């Protein structure tokens, strides 16, 4: 309940945060609590947790298959928990059906561009590969900025309760400088002509720097202690970046916005397979090869990044990353930061 109330308060006062991610957390928390009540332990409790995550994701996005794969993939990086697939599938389908019984409509995103043989040239694929790399780097910057801002707040604030005040003042100042487009959820425009997630699928729907402003607004908000999800802001950031890349690369804006939509989220959550399914459910199957390329490139190029510090690590993503004995992503990230600091210090002492 505290996460729910905190999210409502954040949105009420204009904080740049999501709410769907909170619903997924609530689903997982309820499942965990039920498991504790009935004394479930080990694999049984993990299966129940997977079920809760799948149902929460399916309900808020209207994508049951994505919810299933996301729940199976998100707990452990590099390993899918197949033991909970049937339970997650049933829960996701039921959750989606229950939502449809109410007058609730999920936001529809659409790619109108038709991909034909002219698209699949070497230059087209080079542009897609470059875009996938950039999506991954931006996904990494999301978690990096949250970490950096938290460190900065800790140095500035003389009391922990003063941190949200500093964050709120910064958000107010930014809003005065660049406008109110990036406050709140951002799915629909805050006023006619404002940048929004839906607008990112259209030419002139966002500016070239909308992705950066939304990135700053969201990371400043969340790192200051305001509650809310990261999911929808990541969608906004990815779609807006895709819009910009589409214009710069001479590719269809709606197609690139859709690819950015799923790829940045894939990198930030370390769930590339789930995001491929998300592309299928939201945009259709004709772009499947593009989903796979950008999502997995973003996943690898995200490196040590990730918004879920409690994610367990099965193995390193590739041979480009060092081995680690850390069990969680948060500890792995801290180890990586210490490693980079040592390398920079050694290089400075050697060449400066």
CSV table of C-alpha atoms in Angstrom, one decimal:
chain,number,residue,atom,x,y,z
A,1,UNK,CA,0.0,0.0,0.0
A,2,UNK,CA,2.8,2.4,0.7
A,3,UNK,CA,4.2,2.1,-2.8
A,4,UNK,CA,0.7,2.7,-4.2
A,5,UNK,CA,0.1,5.8,-2.1
A,6,UNK,CA,3.6,7.1,-2.8
A,7,UNK,CA,3.1,6.7,-6.5
A,8,UNK,CA,-0.3,8.5,-6.3
A,9,UNK,CA,1.3,11.4,-4.4
A,10,UNK,CA,4.2,11.6,-6.9
A,11,UNK,CA,1.8,11.9,-9.8
A,12,UNK,CA,-0.5,14.3,-8.0
A,13,UNK,CA,2.3,16.8,-7.6
A,14,UNK,CA,3.6,16.3,-11.1
A,15,UNK,CA,6.6,14.0,-10.5
A,16,UNK,CA,8.0,12.4,-13.7
A,17,UNK,CA,7.4,8.7,-12.9
A,18,UNK,CA,5.5,5.7,-14.1
A,19,UNK,CA,2.7,3.9,-12.4
A,20,UNK,CA,2.5,0.6,-14.4
A,21,UNK,CA,5.8,-0.6,-12.9
A,22,UNK,CA,4.3,-0.1,-9.5
A,23,UNK,CA,1.4,-2.3,-10.4
A,24,UNK,CA,3.8,-5.1,-11.3
A,25,UNK,CA,5.6,-4.7,-8.0
A,26,UNK,CA,2.3,-4.8,-6.2
A,27,UNK,CA,1.4,-8.0,-8.0
A,28,UNK,CA,4.7,-9.6,-7.0
A,29,UNK,CA,4.4,-8.3,-3.4
A,30,UNK,CA,0.9,-9.8,-3.0
A,31,UNK,CA,2.1,-13.1,-4.4
A,32,UNK,CA,5.0,-13.1,-2.0
A,33,UNK,CA,2.7,-12.3,0.9
A,34,UNK,CA,0.3,-15.1,0.0
A,35,UNK,CA,3.2,-17.5,-0.1
A,36,UNK,CA,4.2,-16.5,3.4
A,37,UNK,CA,0.7,-16.9,4.7
A,38,UNK,CA,0.4,-20.4,3.4
A,39,UNK,CA,4.0,-21.3,4.4
A,40,UNK,CA,5.3,-21.8,0.9
A,41,UNK,CA,9.1,-21.9,0.6
A,42,UNK,CA,11.7,-22.5,-2.0
A,43,UNK,CA,10.5,-23.2,-5.6
A,44,UNK,CA,6.9,-23.0,-4.6
A,45,UNK,CA,7.3,-19.4,-3.4
A,46,UNK,CA,9.3,-18.5,-6.4
A,47,UNK,CA,6.7,-19.8,-8.8
A,48,UNK,CA,4.1,-17.8,-6.9
A,49,UNK,CA,6.2,-14.7,-7.3
A,50,UNK,CA,6.6,-15.3,-11.0
A,51,UNK,CA,2.8,-15.7,-11.2
A,52,UNK,CA,2.2,-12.4,-9.5
A,53,UNK,CA,4.6,-10.5,-11.7
A,54,UNK,CA,3.1,-12.0,-14.9
A,55,UNK,CA,-0.4,-11.1,-13.9
A,56,UNK,CA,0.5,-7.6,-12.9
A,57,UNK,CA,2.4,-6.9,-16.1
A,58,UNK,CA,-0.4,-8.5,-18.2
A,59,UNK,CA,-3.1,-6.4,-16.5
A,60,UNK,CA,-1.5,-3.0,-16.9
A,61,UNK,CA,-0.2,-3.4,-20.4
A,62,UNK,CA,-2.8,-5.8,-22.0
A,63,UNK,CA,0.1,-8.0,-23.1
A,64,UNK,CA,-0.3,-11.4,-21.5
A,65,UNK,CA,2.4,-13.3,-23.4
A,66,UNK,CA,4.9,-10.5,-22.7
A,67,UNK,CA,3.9,-10.6,-19.0
A,68,UNK,CA,4.6,-14.4,-18.9
A,69,UNK,CA,8.0,-14.1,-20.6
A,70,UNK,CA,8.9,-11.0,-18.5
A,71,UNK,CA,8.2,-12.8,-15.3
A,72,UNK,CA,10.2,-15.8,-16.3
A,73,UNK,CA,13.1,-13.7,-17.5
A,74,UNK,CA,13.4,-10.8,-15.0
A,75,UNK,CA,14.3,-12.7,-11.8
A,76,UNK,CA,17.7,-14.0,-13.0
A,77,UNK,CA,19.8,-12.4,-15.7
A,78,UNK,CA,20.7,-14.9,-18.4
A,79,UNK,CA,18.4,-17.6,-17.2
A,80,UNK,CA,14.7,-18.2,-17.8
A,81,UNK,CA,12.7,-19.9,-15.0
A,82,UNK,CA,10.7,-22.4,-17.1
A,83,UNK,CA,9.3,-24.1,-14.0
A,84,UNK,CA,6.7,-21.4,-13.6
A,85,UNK,CA,5.6,-21.0,-17.2
A,86,UNK,CA,2.2,-22.7,-16.9
A,87,UNK,CA,1.2,-20.9,-13.7
A,88,UNK,CA,2.3,-17.6,-15.1
A,89,UNK,CA,0.4,-18.1,-18.4
A,90,UNK,CA,-2.9,-18.9,-16.5
A,91,UNK,CA,-2.4,-15.9,-14.2
A,92,UNK,CA,-1.6,-13.5,-17.1
A,93,UNK,CA,-4.6,-14.6,-19.2
A,94,UNK,CA,-7.0,-14.3,-16.2
A,95,UNK,CA,-5.6,-10.9,-15.2
A,96,UNK,CA,-6.0,-9.6,-18.8
A,97,UNK,CA,-9.5,-11.0,-19.0
A,98,UNK,CA,-10.5,-9.4,-15.7
A,99,UNK,CA,-9.3,-6.0,-16.9
A,100,UNK,CA,-11.4,-6.3,-20.0
A,101,UNK,CA,-14.5,-6.8,-17.9
A,102,UNK,CA,-14.2,-3.2,-16.7
A,103,UNK,CA,-14.4,-0.1,-18.9
A,104,UNK,CA,-10.7,0.1,-19.0
A,105,UNK,CA,-8.8,0.6,-22.2
A,106,UNK,CA,-5.1,0.2,-22.7
A,107,UNK,CA,-3.2,2.8,-24.7
A,108,UNK,CA,-2.7,1.6,-28.3
A,109,UNK,CA,0.6,2.3,-30.1
A,110,UNK,CA,0.8,1.7,-33.8
A,111,UNK,CA,3.4,1.4,-36.5
A,112,UNK,CA,1.9,2.3,-39.8
A,113,UNK,CA,5.0,1.8,-41.9
A,114,UNK,CA,5.0,-1.3,-44.1
A,115,UNK,CA,8.4,-3.1,-44.3
A,116,UNK,CA,9.2,-4.4,-47.7
A,117,UNK,CA,12.3,-5.8,-49.5
A,118,UNK,CA,13.7,-2.3,-50.1
A,119,UNK,CA,14.2,-1.9,-46.3
A,120,UNK,CA,16.4,-4.9,-45.9
A,121,UNK,CA,19.5,-3.4,-47.5
A,122,UNK,CA,23.0,-3.4,-45.9
A,123,UNK,CA,22.6,0.4,-45.2
A,124,UNK,CA,19.3,-0.2,-43.5
A,125,UNK,CA,20.7,-2.9,-41.2
A,126,UNK,CA,23.7,-0.8,-40.4
A,127,UNK,CA,21.4,2.0,-39.2
A,128,UNK,CA,19.3,-0.5,-37.2
A,129,UNK,CA,22.4,-1.8,-35.5
A,130,UNK,CA,23.6,1.7,-34.7
A,131,UNK,CA,20.2,2.5,-33.3
A,132,UNK,CA,20.3,-0.7,-31.1
A,133,UNK,CA,23.6,0.3,-29.7
A,134,UNK,CA,22.4,3.8,-28.9
A,135,UNK,CA,19.3,2.4,-27.2
A,136,UNK,CA,21.4,0.3,-25.0
A,137,UNK,CA,23.7,3.2,-24.0
A,138,UNK,CA,20.7,5.3,-23.1
A,139,UNK,CA,19.3,2.4,-21.1
A,140,UNK,CA,22.6,2.2,-19.2
A,141,UNK,CA,22.6,6.0,-18.6
A,142,UNK,CA,19.2,5.7,-16.9
A,143,UNK,CA,20.5,3.5,-14.0
A,144,UNK,CA,23.8,5.4,-14.0
A,145,UNK,CA,22.1,8.8,-13.5
A,146,UNK,CA,19.9,7.5,-10.7
A,147,UNK,CA,22.9,6.2,-8.9
A,148,UNK,CA,24.8,9.5,-9.5
A,149,UNK,CA,21.9,11.7,-8.4
A,150,UNK,CA,21.5,9.6,-5.3
A,151,UNK,CA,25.1,10.2,-4.4
A,152,UNK,CA,24.8,13.9,-5.1
A,153,UNK,CA,21.7,14.2,-2.9
A,154,UNK,CA,23.5,12.4,-0.1
A,155,UNK,CA,26.2,15.0,-0.2
A,156,UNK,CA,24.0,18.0,-0.4
A,157,UNK,CA,21.1,17.1,1.9
A,158,UNK,CA,22.0,17.5,5.6
A,159,UNK,CA,19.0,15.2,6.5
A,160,UNK,CA,17.4,12.4,4.6
A,161,UNK,CA,14.0,14.1,4.6
A,162,UNK,CA,15.5,17.1,2.9
A,163,UNK,CA,16.4,15.1,-0.3
A,164,UNK,CA,12.8,15.1,-1.7
A,165,UNK,CA,12.7,18.9,-1.2
A,166,UNK,CA,15.9,19.4,-3.2
A,167,UNK,CA,14.6,17.1,-5.9
A,168,UNK,CA,11.3,18.9,-6.1
A,169,UNK,CA,13.0,22.3,-6.4
A,170,UNK,CA,15.2,21.0,-9.2
A,171,UNK,CA,12.1,19.6,-11.1
A,172,UNK,CA,10.3,22.9,-10.7
A,173,UNK,CA,13.3,24.8,-12.0
A,174,UNK,CA,13.6,22.5,-15.0
A,175,UNK,CA,9.9,22.8,-15.7
A,176,UNK,CA,10.2,26.6,-15.8
A,177,UNK,CA,13.1,26.3,-18.2
A,178,UNK,CA,11.9,23.7,-20.7
A,179,UNK,CA,8.2,23.5,-20.1
A,180,UNK,CA,5.7,21.2,-18.5
A,181,UNK,CA,5.8,18.5,-21.2
A,182,UNK,CA,7.8,16.1,-19.1
A,183,UNK,CA,5.9,16.2,-15.9
A,184,UNK,CA,3.7,13.3,-14.9
A,185,UNK,CA,3.3,10.0,-16.8
A,186,UNK,CA,3.8,11.5,-20.3
A,187,UNK,CA,1.7,9.0,-22.3
A,188,UNK,CA,-0.8,11.7,-23.4
A,189,UNK,CA,0.2,15.4,-23.9
A,190,UNK,CA,-0.1,17.6,-20.9
A,191,UNK,CA,-1.5,20.3,-23.1
A,192,UNK,CA,-2.1,20.7,-26.9
A,193,UNK,CA,1.1,20.4,-28.8
A,194,UNK,CA,3.1,19.0,-25.8
A,195,UNK,CA,5.6,16.2,-26.3
A,196,UNK,CA,4.2,12.8,-25.3
A,197,UNK,CA,4.7,9.1,-25.7
A,198,UNK,CA,1.9,8.9,-28.3
A,199,UNK,CA,3.3,11.9,-30.1
A,200,UNK,CA,6.7,10.2,-30.4
A,201,UNK,CA,5.2,8.0,-33.1
A,202,UNK,CA,4.5,11.0,-35.3
A,203,UNK,CA,6.7,13.6,-37.0
A,204,UNK,CA,7.0,16.7,-34.9
A,205,UNK,CA,5.3,14.9,-32.1
A,206,UNK,CA,8.4,15.4,-29.9
A,207,UNK,CA,11.6,17.5,-30.2
A,208,UNK,CA,15.0,16.2,-30.9
A,209,UNK,CA,15.9,16.4,-27.2
A,210,UNK,CA,12.7,15.2,-25.7
A,211,UNK,CA,14.3,11.8,-24.8
A,212,UNK,CA,17.0,13.6,-22.9
A,213,UNK,CA,14.7,15.9,-21.0
A,214,UNK,CA,12.4,13.0,-20.0
A,215,UNK,CA,15.5,11.1,-18.9
A,216,UNK,CA,16.6,13.9,-16.6
A,217,UNK,CA,13.2,14.6,-15.2
A,218,UNK,CA,12.6,11.0,-14.4
A,219,UNK,CA,16.0,10.2,-12.9
A,220,UNK,CA,15.9,13.3,-10.8
A,221,UNK,CA,12.4,12.5,-9.5
A,222,UNK,CA,13.1,8.8,-8.6
A,223,UNK,CA,16.5,9.4,-7.1
A,224,UNK,CA,15.1,12.0,-4.8
A,225,UNK,CA,12.9,9.4,-3.2
A,226,UNK,CA,9.6,9.9,-4.9
A,227,UNK,CA,7.8,6.7,-5.6
A,228,UNK,CA,6.7,5.5,-9.0
A,229,UNK,CA,7.6,3.2,-11.8
A,230,UNK,CA,10.3,3.4,-14.4
A,231,UNK,CA,8.5,1.5,-17.1
A,232,UNK,CA,6.5,4.2,-18.9
A,233,UNK,CA,9.2,6.8,-18.7
A,234,UNK,CA,11.6,4.3,-20.3
A,235,UNK,CA,9.0,3.8,-23.0
A,236,UNK,CA,8.8,7.6,-23.5
A,237,UNK,CA,12.6,7.9,-23.6
A,238,UNK,CA,13.0,5.1,-26.1
A,239,UNK,CA,10.2,6.2,-28.4
A,240,UNK,CA,11.4,9.8,-28.3
A,241,UNK,CA,15.0,8.7,-29.0
A,242,UNK,CA,13.7,6.5,-31.9
A,243,UNK,CA,11.8,9.5,-33.3
A,244,UNK,CA,15.0,11.5,-33.3
A,245,UNK,CA,17.1,8.8,-34.8
A,246,UNK,CA,14.4,8.1,-37.5
A,247,UNK,CA,14.6,11.7,-38.6
A,248,UNK,CA,18.5,11.8,-38.5
A,249,UNK,CA,18.8,8.5,-40.3
A,250,UNK,CA,16.1,9.0,-42.9
A,251,UNK,CA,14.0,6.1,-41.5
A,252,UNK,CA,10.3,6.0,-40.8
A,253,UNK,CA,9.7,7.8,-37.5
A,254,UNK,CA,6.9,5.5,-36.3
A,255,UNK,CA,9.0,2.4,-36.9
A,256,UNK,CA,12.0,3.8,-35.1
A,257,UNK,CA,9.9,5.0,-32.2
A,258,UNK,CA,8.4,1.5,-31.8
A,259,UNK,CA,11.9,0.0,-31.8
A,260,UNK,CA,13.1,2.5,-29.3
A,261,UNK,CA,10.0,1.8,-27.2
A,262,UNK,CA,10.9,-1.8,-26.6
A,263,UNK,CA,14.7,-1.7,-26.9
A,264,UNK,CA,15.4,0.8,-24.2
A,265,UNK,CA,13.1,-1.1,-21.8
A,266,UNK,CA,14.9,-4.3,-22.8
A,267,UNK,CA,18.2,-2.9,-21.9
A,268,UNK,CA,17.2,-1.3,-18.7
A,269,UNK,CA,15.4,-4.4,-17.4
A,270,UNK,CA,17.7,-7.0,-18.9
A,271,UNK,CA,14.7,-8.8,-20.5
A,272,UNK,CA,15.4,-8.8,-24.3
A,273,UNK,CA,13.2,-11.8,-25.1
A,274,UNK,CA,10.2,-10.4,-23.2
A,275,UNK,CA,10.5,-7.2,-25.2
A,276,UNK,CA,10.6,-9.1,-28.5
A,277,UNK,CA,7.2,-10.5,-27.4
A,278,UNK,CA,6.1,-7.0,-26.4
A,279,UNK,CA,6.8,-5.9,-30.0
A,280,UNK,CA,4.8,-8.7,-31.4
A,281,UNK,CA,1.8,-8.0,-29.2
A,282,UNK,CA,1.9,-4.2,-29.6
A,283,UNK,CA,3.1,-3.7,-33.2
A,284,UNK,CA,2.7,-7.0,-35.1
A,285,UNK,CA,4.9,-9.7,-36.4
A,286,UNK,CA,6.2,-8.2,-39.6
A,287,UNK,CA,9.0,-6.3,-37.7
A,288,UNK,CA,10.2,-9.3,-35.7
A,289,UNK,CA,13.7,-9.4,-37.1
A,290,UNK,CA,14.1,-5.8,-36.1
A,291,UNK,CA,12.8,-6.4,-32.6
A,292,UNK,CA,15.4,-9.2,-32.1
A,293,UNK,CA,18.3,-7.1,-33.3
A,294,UNK,CA,17.6,-3.9,-31.3
A,295,UNK,CA,16.5,-5.6,-28.1
A,296,UNK,CA,19.5,-7.9,-27.8
A,297,UNK,CA,21.9,-5.2,-28.9
A,298,UNK,CA,20.4,-2.9,-26.3
A,299,UNK,CA,20.7,-5.7,-23.7
A,300,UNK,CA,24.4,-6.3,-24.4
A,301,UNK,CA,25.3,-2.6,-24.8
A,302,UNK,CA,23.5,-1.8,-21.5
A,303,UNK,CA,26.5,-3.5,-19.8
A,304,UNK,CA,26.3,-3.4,-16.0
A,305,UNK,CA,23.1,-1.3,-16.1
A,306,UNK,CA,19.7,-2.2,-14.9
A,307,UNK,CA,16.9,-0.7,-12.9
A,308,UNK,CA,16.3,-3.8,-10.7
A,309,UNK,CA,19.2,-4.1,-8.4
A,310,UNK,CA,17.8,-7.3,-6.8
A,311,UNK,CA,18.1,-9.2,-10.1
A,312,UNK,CA,20.1,-12.4,-9.7
A,313,UNK,CA,23.0,-13.0,-12.0
A,314,UNK,CA,23.4,-16.4,-13.7
A,315,UNK,CA,26.4,-15.6,-15.9
A,316,UNK,CA,28.1,-12.6,-17.4
A,317,UNK,CA,26.4,-11.2,-20.6
A,318,UNK,CA,29.3,-11.8,-22.8
A,319,UNK,CA,33.1,-12.3,-22.8
A,320,UNK,CA,33.5,-8.5,-22.8
A,321,UNK,CA,32.4,-8.4,-19.2
A,322,UNK,CA,34.6,-9.5,-16.3
A,323,UNK,CA,33.7,-12.5,-14.2
A,324,UNK,CA,32.0,-11.8,-10.9
A,325,UNK,CA,31.2,-13.7,-7.8
A,326,UNK,CA,28.4,-11.3,-6.9
A,327,UNK,CA,24.9,-12.7,-6.8
A,328,UNK,CA,22.8,-9.6,-7.5
A,329,UNK,CA,22.9,-6.9,-10.1
A,330,UNK,CA,23.3,-4.2,-7.5
A,331,UNK,CA,26.5,-5.7,-6.1
A,332,UNK,CA,27.7,-6.4,-9.6
A,333,UNK,CA,27.2,-2.7,-10.5
A,334,UNK,CA,29.1,-1.6,-7.4
A,335,UNK,CA,32.0,-4.0,-8.3
A,336,UNK,CA,32.0,-2.6,-11.8
A,337,UNK,CA,32.2,1.0,-10.6
A,338,UNK,CA,35.1,0.2,-8.2
A,339,UNK,CA,36.9,-1.6,-11.1
A,340,UNK,CA,36.5,1.4,-13.4
A,341,UNK,CA,37.7,3.8,-10.6
A,342,UNK,CA,40.8,1.6,-10.2
A,343,UNK,CA,41.5,1.5,-13.9
A,344,UNK,CA,41.1,5.3,-14.3
A,345,UNK,CA,43.4,5.9,-11.3
A,346,UNK,CA,46.0,3.6,-12.8
A,347,UNK,CA,45.8,5.3,-16.2
A,348,UNK,CA,46.2,8.7,-14.5
A,349,UNK,CA,49.2,7.7,-12.5
A,350,UNK,CA,50.7,6.1,-15.6
A,351,UNK,CA,50.2,8.9,-18.2
A,352,UNK,CA,49.7,12.1,-16.2
